Coordinates of C-alpha atoms in Angstrom, one line a residue:
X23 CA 0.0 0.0 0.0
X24 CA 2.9 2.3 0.8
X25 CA 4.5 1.4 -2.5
X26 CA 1.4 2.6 -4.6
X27 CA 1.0 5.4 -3.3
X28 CA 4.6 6.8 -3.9
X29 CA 4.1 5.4 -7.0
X30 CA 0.7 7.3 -7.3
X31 CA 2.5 10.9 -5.8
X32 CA 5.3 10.6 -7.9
X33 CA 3.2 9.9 -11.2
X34 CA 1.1 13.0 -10.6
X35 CA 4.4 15.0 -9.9
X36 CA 5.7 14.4 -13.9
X37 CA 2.2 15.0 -15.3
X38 CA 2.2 18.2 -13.4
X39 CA 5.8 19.5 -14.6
X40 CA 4.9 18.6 -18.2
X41 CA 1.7 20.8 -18.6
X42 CA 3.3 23.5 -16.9
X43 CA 6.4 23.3 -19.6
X44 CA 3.8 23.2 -22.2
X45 CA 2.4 26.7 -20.9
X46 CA 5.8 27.5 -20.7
X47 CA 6.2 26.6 -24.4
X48 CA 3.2 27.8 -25.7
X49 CA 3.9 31.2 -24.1
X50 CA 7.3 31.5 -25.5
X51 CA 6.5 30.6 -29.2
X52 CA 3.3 33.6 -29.1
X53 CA 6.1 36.0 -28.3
X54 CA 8.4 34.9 -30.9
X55 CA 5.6 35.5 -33.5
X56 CA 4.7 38.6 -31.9
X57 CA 8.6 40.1 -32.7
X58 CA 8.5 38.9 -35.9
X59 CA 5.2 40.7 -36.8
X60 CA 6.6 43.9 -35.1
X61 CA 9.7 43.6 -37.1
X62 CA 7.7 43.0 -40.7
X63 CA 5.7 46.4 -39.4
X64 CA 8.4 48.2 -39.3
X65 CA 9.8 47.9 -42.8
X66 CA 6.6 48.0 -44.3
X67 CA 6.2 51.8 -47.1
X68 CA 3.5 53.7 -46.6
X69 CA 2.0 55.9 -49.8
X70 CA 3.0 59.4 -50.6
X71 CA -0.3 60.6 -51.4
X72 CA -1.6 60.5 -48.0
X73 CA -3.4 63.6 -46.5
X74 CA -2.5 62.6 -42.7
X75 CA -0.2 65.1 -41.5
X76 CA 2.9 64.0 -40.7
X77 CA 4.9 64.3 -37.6
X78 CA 7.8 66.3 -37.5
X79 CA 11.3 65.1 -36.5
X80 CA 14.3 67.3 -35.8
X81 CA 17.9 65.9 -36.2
X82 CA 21.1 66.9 -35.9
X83 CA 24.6 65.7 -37.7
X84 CA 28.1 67.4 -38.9
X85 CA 29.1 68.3 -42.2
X86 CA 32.2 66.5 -42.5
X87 CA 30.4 63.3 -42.0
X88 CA 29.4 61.4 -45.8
X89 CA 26.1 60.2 -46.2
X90 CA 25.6 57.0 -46.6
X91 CA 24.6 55.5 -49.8
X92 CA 21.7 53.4 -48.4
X93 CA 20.1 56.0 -46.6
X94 CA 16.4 55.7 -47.3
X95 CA 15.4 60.1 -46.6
X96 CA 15.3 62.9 -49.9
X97 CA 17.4 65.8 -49.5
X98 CA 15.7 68.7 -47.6
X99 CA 16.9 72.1 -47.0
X100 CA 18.4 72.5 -43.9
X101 CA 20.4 75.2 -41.7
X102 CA 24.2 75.6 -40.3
X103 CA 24.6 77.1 -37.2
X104 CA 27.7 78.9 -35.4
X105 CA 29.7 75.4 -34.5
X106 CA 28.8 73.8 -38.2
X107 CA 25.7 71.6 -37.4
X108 CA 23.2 70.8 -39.5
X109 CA 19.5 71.2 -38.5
X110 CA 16.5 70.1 -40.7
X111 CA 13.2 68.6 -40.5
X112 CA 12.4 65.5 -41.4
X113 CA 8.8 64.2 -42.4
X114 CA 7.8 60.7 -41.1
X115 CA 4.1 59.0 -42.4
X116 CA 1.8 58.7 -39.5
X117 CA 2.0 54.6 -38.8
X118 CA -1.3 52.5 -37.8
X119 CA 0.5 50.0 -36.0
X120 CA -1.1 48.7 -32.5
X121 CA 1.0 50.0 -30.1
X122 CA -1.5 49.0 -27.3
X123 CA -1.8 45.7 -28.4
X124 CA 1.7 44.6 -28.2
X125 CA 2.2 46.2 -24.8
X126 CA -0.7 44.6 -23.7
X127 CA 0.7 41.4 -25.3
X128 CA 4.0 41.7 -23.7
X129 CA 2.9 42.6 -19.8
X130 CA 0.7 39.1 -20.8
X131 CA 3.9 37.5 -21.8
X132 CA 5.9 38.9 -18.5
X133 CA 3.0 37.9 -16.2
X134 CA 3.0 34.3 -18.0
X135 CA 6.6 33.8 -17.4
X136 CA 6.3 34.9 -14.0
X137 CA 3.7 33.0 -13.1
X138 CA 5.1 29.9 -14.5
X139 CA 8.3 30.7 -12.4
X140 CA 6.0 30.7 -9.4
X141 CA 4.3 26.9 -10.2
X142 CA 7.7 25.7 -11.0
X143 CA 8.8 26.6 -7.3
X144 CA 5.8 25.1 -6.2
X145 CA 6.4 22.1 -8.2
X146 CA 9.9 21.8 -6.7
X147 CA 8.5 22.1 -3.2
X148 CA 5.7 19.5 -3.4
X149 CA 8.3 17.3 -4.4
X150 CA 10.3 18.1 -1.3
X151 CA 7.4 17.8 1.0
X152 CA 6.4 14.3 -1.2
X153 CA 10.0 13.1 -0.1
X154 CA 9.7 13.9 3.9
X155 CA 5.7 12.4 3.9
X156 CA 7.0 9.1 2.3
X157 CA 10.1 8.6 4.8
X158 CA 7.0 9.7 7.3
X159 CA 5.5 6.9 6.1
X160 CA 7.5 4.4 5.9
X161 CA 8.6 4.8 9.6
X162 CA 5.2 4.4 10.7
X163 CA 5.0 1.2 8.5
X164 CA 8.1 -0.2 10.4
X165 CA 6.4 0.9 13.8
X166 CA 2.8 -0.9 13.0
X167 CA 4.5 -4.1 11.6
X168 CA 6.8 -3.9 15.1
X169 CA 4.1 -3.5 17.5
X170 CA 2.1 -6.2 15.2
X171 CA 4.8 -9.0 16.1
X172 CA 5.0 -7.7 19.8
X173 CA 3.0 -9.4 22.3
X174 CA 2.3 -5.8 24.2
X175 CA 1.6 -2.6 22.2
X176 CA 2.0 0.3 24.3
X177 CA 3.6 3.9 24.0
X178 CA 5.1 6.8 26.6
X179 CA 1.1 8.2 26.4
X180 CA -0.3 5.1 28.1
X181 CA 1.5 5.9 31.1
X182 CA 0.8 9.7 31.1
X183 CA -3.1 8.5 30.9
X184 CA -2.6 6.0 33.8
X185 CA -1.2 8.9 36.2
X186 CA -4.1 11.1 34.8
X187 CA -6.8 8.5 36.0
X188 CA -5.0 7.9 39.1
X189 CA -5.2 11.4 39.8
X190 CA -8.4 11.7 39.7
X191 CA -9.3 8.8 41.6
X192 CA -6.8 10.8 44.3
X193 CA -8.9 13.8 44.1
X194 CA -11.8 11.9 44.5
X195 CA -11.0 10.2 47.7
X196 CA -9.9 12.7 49.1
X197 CA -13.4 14.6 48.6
X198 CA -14.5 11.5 50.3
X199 CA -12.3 11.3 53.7
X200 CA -13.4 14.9 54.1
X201 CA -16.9 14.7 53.4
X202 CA -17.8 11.8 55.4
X203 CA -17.8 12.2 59.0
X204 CA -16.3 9.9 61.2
X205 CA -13.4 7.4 60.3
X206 CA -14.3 5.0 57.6
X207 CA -12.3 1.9 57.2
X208 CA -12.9 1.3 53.4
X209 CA -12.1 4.9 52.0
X210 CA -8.9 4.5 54.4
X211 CA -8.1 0.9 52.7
X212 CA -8.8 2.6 49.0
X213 CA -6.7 5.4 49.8
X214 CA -3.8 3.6 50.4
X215 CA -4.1 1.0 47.7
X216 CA -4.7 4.2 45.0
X217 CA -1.2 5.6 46.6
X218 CA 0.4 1.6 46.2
X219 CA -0.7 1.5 42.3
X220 CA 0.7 5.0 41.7
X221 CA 4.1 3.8 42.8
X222 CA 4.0 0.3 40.9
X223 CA 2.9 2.6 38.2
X224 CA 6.5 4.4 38.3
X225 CA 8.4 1.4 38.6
X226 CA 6.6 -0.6 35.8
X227 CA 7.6 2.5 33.5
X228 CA 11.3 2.2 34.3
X229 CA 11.6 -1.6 34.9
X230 CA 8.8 -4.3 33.5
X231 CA 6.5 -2.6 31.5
X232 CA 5.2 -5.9 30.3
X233 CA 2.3 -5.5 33.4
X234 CA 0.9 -2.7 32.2
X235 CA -2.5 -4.8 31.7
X236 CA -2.6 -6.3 34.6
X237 CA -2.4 -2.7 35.9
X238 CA -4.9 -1.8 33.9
X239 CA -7.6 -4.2 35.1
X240 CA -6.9 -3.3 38.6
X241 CA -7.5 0.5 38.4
X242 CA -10.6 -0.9 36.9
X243 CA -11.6 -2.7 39.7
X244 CA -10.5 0.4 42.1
X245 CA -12.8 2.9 40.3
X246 CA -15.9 0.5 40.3
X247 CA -15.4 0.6 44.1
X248 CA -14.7 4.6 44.7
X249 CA -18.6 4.9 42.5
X250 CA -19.9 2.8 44.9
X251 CA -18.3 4.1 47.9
X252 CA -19.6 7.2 46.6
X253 CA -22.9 6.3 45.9
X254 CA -23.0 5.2 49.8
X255 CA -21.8 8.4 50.9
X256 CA -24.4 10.1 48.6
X257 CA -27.5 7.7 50.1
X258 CA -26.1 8.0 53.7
X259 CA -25.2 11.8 54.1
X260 CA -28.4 13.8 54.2
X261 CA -28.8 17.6 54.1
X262 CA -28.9 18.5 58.2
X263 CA -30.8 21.9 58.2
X264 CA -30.1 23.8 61.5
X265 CA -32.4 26.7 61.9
X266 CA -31.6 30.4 62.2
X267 CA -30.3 31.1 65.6
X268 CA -29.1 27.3 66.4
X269 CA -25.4 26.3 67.2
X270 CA -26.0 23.0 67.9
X271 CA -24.2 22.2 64.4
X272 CA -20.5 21.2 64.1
X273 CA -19.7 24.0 62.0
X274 CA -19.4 25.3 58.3
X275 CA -18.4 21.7 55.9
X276 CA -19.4 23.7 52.6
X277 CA -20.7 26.8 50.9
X278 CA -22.6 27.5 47.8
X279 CA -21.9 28.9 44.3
X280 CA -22.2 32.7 44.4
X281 CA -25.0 34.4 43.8
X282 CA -24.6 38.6 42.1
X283 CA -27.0 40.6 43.6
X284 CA -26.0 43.6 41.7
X285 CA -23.4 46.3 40.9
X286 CA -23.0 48.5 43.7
X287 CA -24.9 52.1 43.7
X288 CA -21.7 54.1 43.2
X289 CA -20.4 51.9 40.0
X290 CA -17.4 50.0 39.4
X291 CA -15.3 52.7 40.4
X292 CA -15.6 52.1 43.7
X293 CA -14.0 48.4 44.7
X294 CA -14.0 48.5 48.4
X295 CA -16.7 48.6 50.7
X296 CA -19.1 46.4 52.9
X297 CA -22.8 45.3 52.6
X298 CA -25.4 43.2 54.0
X299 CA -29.3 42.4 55.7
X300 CA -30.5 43.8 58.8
X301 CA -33.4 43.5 61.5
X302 CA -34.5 46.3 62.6
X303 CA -36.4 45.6 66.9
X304 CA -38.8 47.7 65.8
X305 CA -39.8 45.6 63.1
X306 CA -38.8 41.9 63.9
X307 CA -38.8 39.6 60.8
X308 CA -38.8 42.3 57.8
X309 CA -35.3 42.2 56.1
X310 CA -33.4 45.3 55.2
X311 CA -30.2 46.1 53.4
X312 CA -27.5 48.7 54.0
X313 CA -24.6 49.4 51.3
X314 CA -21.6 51.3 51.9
X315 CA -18.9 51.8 49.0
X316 CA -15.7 53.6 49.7
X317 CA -15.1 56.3 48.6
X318 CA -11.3 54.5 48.3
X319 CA -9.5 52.3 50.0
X320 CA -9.8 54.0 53.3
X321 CA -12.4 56.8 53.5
X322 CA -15.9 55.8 54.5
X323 CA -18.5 58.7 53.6
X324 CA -21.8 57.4 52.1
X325 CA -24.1 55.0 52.5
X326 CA -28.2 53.5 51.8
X327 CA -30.6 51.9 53.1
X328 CA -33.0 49.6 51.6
X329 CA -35.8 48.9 53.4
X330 CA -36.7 45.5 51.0
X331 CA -35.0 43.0 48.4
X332 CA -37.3 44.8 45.9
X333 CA -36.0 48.1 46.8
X334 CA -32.1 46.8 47.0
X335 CA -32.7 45.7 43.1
X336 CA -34.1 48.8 42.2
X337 CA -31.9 51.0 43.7
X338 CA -34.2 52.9 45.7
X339 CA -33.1 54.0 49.2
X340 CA -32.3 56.9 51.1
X341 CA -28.8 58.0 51.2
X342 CA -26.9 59.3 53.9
X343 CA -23.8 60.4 54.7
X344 CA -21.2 60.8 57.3
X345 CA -18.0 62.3 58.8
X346 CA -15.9 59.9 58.3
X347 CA -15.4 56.2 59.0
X348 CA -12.3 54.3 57.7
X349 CA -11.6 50.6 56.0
X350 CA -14.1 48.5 54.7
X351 CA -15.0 46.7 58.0
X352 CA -18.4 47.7 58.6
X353 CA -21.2 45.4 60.6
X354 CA -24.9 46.7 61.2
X355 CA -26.5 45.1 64.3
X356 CA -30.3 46.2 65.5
X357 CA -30.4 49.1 64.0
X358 CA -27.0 50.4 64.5
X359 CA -24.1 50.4 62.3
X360 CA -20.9 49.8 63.4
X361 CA -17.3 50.9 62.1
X362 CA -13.7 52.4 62.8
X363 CA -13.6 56.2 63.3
X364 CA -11.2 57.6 61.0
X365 CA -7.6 58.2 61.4
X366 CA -7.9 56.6 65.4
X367 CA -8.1 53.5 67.0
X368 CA -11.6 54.9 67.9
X369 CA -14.9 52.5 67.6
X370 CA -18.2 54.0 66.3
X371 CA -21.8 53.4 66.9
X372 CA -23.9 55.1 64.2
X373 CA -27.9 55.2 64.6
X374 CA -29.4 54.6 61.4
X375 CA -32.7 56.2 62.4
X376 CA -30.7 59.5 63.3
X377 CA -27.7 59.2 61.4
X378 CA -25.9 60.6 64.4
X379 CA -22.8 58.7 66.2
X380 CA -24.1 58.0 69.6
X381 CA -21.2 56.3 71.5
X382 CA -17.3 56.3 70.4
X383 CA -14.7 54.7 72.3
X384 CA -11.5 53.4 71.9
X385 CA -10.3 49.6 71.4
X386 CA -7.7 49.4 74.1
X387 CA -4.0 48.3 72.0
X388 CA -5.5 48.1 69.0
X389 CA -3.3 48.7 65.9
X390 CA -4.3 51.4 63.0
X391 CA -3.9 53.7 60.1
X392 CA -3.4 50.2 58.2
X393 CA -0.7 48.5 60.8
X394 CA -1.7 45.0 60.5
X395 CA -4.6 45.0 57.2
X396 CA -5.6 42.1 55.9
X397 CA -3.4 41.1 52.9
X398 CA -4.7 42.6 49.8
X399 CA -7.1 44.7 51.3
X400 CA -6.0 47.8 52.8
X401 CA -7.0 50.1 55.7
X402 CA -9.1 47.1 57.6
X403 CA -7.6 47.7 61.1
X404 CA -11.0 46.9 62.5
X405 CA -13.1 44.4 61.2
X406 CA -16.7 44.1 62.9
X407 CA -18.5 41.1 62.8
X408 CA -22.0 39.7 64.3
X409 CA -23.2 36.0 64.7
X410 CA -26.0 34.6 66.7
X411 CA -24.4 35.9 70.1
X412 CA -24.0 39.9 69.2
X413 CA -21.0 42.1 68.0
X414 CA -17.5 41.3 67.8
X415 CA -14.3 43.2 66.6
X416 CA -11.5 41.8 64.9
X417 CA -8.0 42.9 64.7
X418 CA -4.5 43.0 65.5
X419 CA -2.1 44.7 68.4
X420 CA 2.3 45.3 68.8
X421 CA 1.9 43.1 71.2
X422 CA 0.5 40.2 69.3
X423 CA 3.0 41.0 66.7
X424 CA 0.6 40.8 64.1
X425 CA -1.9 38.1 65.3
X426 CA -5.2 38.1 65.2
X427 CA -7.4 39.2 68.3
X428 CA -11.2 38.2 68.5
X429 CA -13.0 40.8 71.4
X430 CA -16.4 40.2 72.1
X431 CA -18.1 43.7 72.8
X432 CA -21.2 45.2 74.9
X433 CA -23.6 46.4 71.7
X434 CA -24.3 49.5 74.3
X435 CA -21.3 50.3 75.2
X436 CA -18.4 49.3 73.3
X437 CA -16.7 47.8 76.2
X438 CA -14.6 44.6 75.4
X439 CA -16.1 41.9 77.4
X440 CA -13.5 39.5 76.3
X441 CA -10.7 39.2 74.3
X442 CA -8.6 36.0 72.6
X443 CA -5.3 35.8 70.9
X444 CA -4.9 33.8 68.0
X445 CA -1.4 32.4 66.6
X446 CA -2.9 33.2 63.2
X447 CA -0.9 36.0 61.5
X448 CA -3.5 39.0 60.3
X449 CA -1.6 40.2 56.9
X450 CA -1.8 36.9 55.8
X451 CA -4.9 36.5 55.6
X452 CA -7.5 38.3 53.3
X453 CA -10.6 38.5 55.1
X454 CA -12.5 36.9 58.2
X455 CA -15.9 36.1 59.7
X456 CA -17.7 34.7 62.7
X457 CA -20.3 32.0 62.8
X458 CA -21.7 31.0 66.6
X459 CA -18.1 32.3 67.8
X460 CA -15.9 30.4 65.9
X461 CA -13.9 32.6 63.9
X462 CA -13.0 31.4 60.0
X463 CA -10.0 32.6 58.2
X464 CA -10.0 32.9 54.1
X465 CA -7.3 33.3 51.7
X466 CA -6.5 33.5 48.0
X467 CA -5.8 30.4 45.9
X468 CA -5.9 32.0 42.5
X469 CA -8.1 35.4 41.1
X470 CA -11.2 32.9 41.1
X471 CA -10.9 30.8 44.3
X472 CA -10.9 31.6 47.9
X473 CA -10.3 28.7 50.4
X474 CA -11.4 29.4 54.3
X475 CA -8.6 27.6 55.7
X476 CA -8.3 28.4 59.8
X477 CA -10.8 28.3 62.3
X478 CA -10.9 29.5 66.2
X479 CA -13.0 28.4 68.4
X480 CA -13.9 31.1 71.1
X481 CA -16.1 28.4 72.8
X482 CA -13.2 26.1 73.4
X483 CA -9.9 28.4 72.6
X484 CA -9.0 25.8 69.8
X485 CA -7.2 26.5 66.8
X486 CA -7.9 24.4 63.1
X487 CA -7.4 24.1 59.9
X488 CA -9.8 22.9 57.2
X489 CA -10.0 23.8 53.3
X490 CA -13.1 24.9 52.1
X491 CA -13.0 26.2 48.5
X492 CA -14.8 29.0 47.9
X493 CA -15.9 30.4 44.0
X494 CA -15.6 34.1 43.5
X495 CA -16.7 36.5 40.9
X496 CA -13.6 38.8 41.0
X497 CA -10.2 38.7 41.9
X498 CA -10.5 40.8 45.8
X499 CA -12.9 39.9 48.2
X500 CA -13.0 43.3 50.6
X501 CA -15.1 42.3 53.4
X502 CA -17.0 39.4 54.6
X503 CA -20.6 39.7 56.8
X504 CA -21.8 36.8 58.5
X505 CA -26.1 37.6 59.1
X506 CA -27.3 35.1 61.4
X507 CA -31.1 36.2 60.5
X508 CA -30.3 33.5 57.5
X509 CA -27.3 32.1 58.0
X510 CA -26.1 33.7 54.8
X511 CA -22.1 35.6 53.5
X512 CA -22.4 39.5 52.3
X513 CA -19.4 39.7 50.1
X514 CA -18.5 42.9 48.8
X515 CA -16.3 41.6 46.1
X516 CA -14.3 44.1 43.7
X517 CA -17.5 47.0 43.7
X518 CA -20.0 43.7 43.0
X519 CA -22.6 42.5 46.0
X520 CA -22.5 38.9 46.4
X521 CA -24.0 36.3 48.5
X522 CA -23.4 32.6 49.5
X523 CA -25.2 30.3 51.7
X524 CA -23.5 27.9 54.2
X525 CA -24.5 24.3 54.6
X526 CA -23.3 23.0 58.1
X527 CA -22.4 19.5 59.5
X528 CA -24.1 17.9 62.6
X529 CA -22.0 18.0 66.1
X530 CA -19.8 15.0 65.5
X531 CA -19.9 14.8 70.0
X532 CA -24.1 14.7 70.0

């Protein structure tokens, strides 16, 4: 078969050349013809007793010089001048030959020729290209007949897909030892029999790759038993709800996709701020929403207020303003909205019904003017949160070099009721929130993934670590509110208001 169609290429190759020599040819011979007719023009007398004027021709020659005895022109009167030339004027019979035409014919001739220089390089490099596609070929005809006598056929890619499928069966039980609570004998066993094949894997590559089968088979057999395994954990892990208001849950285990409200008021301008839903006591159960955008990284000056979901949408609100808070970590909590006075270590408790500060104090050590922000987000001294127990402040002293401090605080007052010190470094992480006073810690994994990766309990004064991963919209997440009303995140991420909802596990010690 490989012989044939050589044969075939190189057949079509000649048959090719030859037409384009016989343009060639043909183009040639027309312009020999078309000389020889301009040269038989040429010589050709014209009548005397024509009327057409004729053109006149001046030229110039010496005396001394003899005529010559062929020369075809009468004698005409002429003139000497000063240095002894001649000057007359000759008369020449106005010719009908087609100019035009032959420079028509020989920019058709010049194109012809170059275009039949063109094919002929193109001829010479489909017949380079025919040469390097047969030895192409005729390798892969030695590689087929090779792996046809071999007992095995297998290439380098067969192992690159075998580490591929093993990790994703990784990934995939991995979900599974942190998804299911409890220890779990059989994910433990498939765990470390994925780990054992992706090490005989390695060796087989290097050493006896004649197994590769057998290999084969048994990944088979190990993902038939993750779909099952997982097809338990789907039947026997049901949705625990936990109402508004209850802790008896064992704490955040996932979170959902986000969800854009909208654009904030001020446009996308205006990156950093803080948002979220409010109860007001006078009017238990009705949900309202408050917005505050920067007016930059630091300066807080404006906000609204929303008194439905309807209104939020539609951008109608009253608007207020104030003098001046600073950093995007703003909390509202019955009616009151609380923030970091600007340029001071100073707390504020705004009335929304007055729009008048009613209590300022200051937060005893605290670190400010941007000391310990969180990383990425600037000017976040303070960050106020609430969760089903009331108001808290986090942030950051000299003498905690950095860490994180949690203070719970009197609503009324502003007085820390108590305080905890974290080991967890503030700069490096990019925002924080607190669920039933356990603190959780988020920080980037790329511009579109967020992982909440530390946890403090206050209950217990106990540090962890999970992963989490959570979606975002935009690259910067500026502030985080936990509302305990529905146990929902306001994220004010890069100007855009988004929300997520948290699904929690059941107390692993009921």
């Amino acid at each position: 078969m490989l012989g044939l169609g050589c044969e075939t290429m190189e057949e079509n190759n000649s048959w090719y050349m030859q037409a384009e020599k016989m343009k060639f040819i043909s183009a040639a011979v027309l312009l020999y013809l078309l000389q020889n007719a301009i040269a038989a023009n040429a010589t050709t007398s014209y009548p005397n007793d024509l009327d057409t004027p004729f053109p006149t021709v001046y030229s110039s020659t010496r005396l001394s010089e003899p005529r010559s005895q062929l020369e075809p022109f009468e004698n005409v009167t002429g003139s000497l001048d000063n240095q002894g030339v001649c000057h007359c004027s000759v008369y020449l019979p106005d010719t009908a030959f087609p100019v035009e035409k032959v420079e028509r014919l020989e920019i058709l001739a010049q194109q012809l020729s170059a275009k039949f220089d063109s094919e002929l390089s193109k001829v010479s490099q489909y017949t380079k290209d025919i040469e390097i596609y047969e030895k192409t070929l005729r390798n892969l005809t030695v590689r087929i007949e090779h792996m046809e006598m071999s007992s095995v056929s297998y290439t380098q890619l067969d192992f690159q897909i075998i580490r591929v499928e093993i990790s994703e069966m990784e990934r995939l039980i991995s979900q599974l030892k942190t998804s299911l609570t409890g220890s779990n004998v059989i994910v433990e066993q498939l765990y470390v029999e994925i780990k054992n094949l992706s090490l005989i894997v390695n060796q087989l590559e290097s050493l006896d790759k004649n197994n590769i089968l057998a290999i084969r088979r048994e990944m088979v057999a190990l993902q038939a038993k993750l779909k099952e395994c997982e097809a338990q954990r789907n039947q026997s892990t049901p949705n625990h709800y936990f109402p508004p208001g209850n802790c008896s849950h064992g704490g955040i285990v996932n979170i959902s996709q986000p969800y854009v409200i909208q654009l904030n008021w001020r446009g996308f301008g205006y990156k950093y701020g803080a948002w979220g839903m409010y109860s007001s006591p006078n009017s238990p159960g009705k949900e309202s929403f408050w917005v505050a955008p920067l007016n930059d990284a630091r300066l807080f000056e404006y906000y609204r207020l929303h008194s439905s979901y309807d209104d939020l949408l539609l951008f109608r609100a009253k608007e207020y303003r104030i003098q001046y808070g600073s950093g995007s970590g703003i909390a509202v909590y019955n009616n009151y909205m609380y923030f970091n006075a600007y340029n001071s270590r100073d707390m504020s408790k705004l009335d929304l019904n007055t729009n008048q500060v009613v209590v300022r104090k200051a937060l005893p050590d605290a670190a400010f003017n941007n000391r310990f922000s969180y990383a990425g987000v600037a000017w976040q001294d303070f960050d106020f949160e609430v969760d089903e127990s009331g108001l808290w402040v986090i942030y950051s002293t000299e003498a905690s070099t950095g860490n994180i401090v949690i203070s719970k605080l009197n609503e009324t007052t502003l007085d820390v009721i108590k305080t905890w010190e974290t080991k967890q470094y503030k700069p490096s992480v990019s925002n924080a929130f607190i669920v039933c006073g356990v603190l959780y810690a988020t920080r980037p994994i790329n511009t579109r993934k967020e992982e909440i990766f530390y946890t403090y309990d206050t209950n217990t004064g106990r540090e962890g670590r999970i992963s989490i991963t959570v979606d975002k919209m935009l690259e910067t997440i500026q502030s985080i509110n936990y509302n305990p009303i529905d146990q929902k995140l306001y994220v004010y991420n890069d100007a855009y208001l988004v929300r997520y909802g948290l699904k929690f596990q059941p107390n692993l010690l009921e």
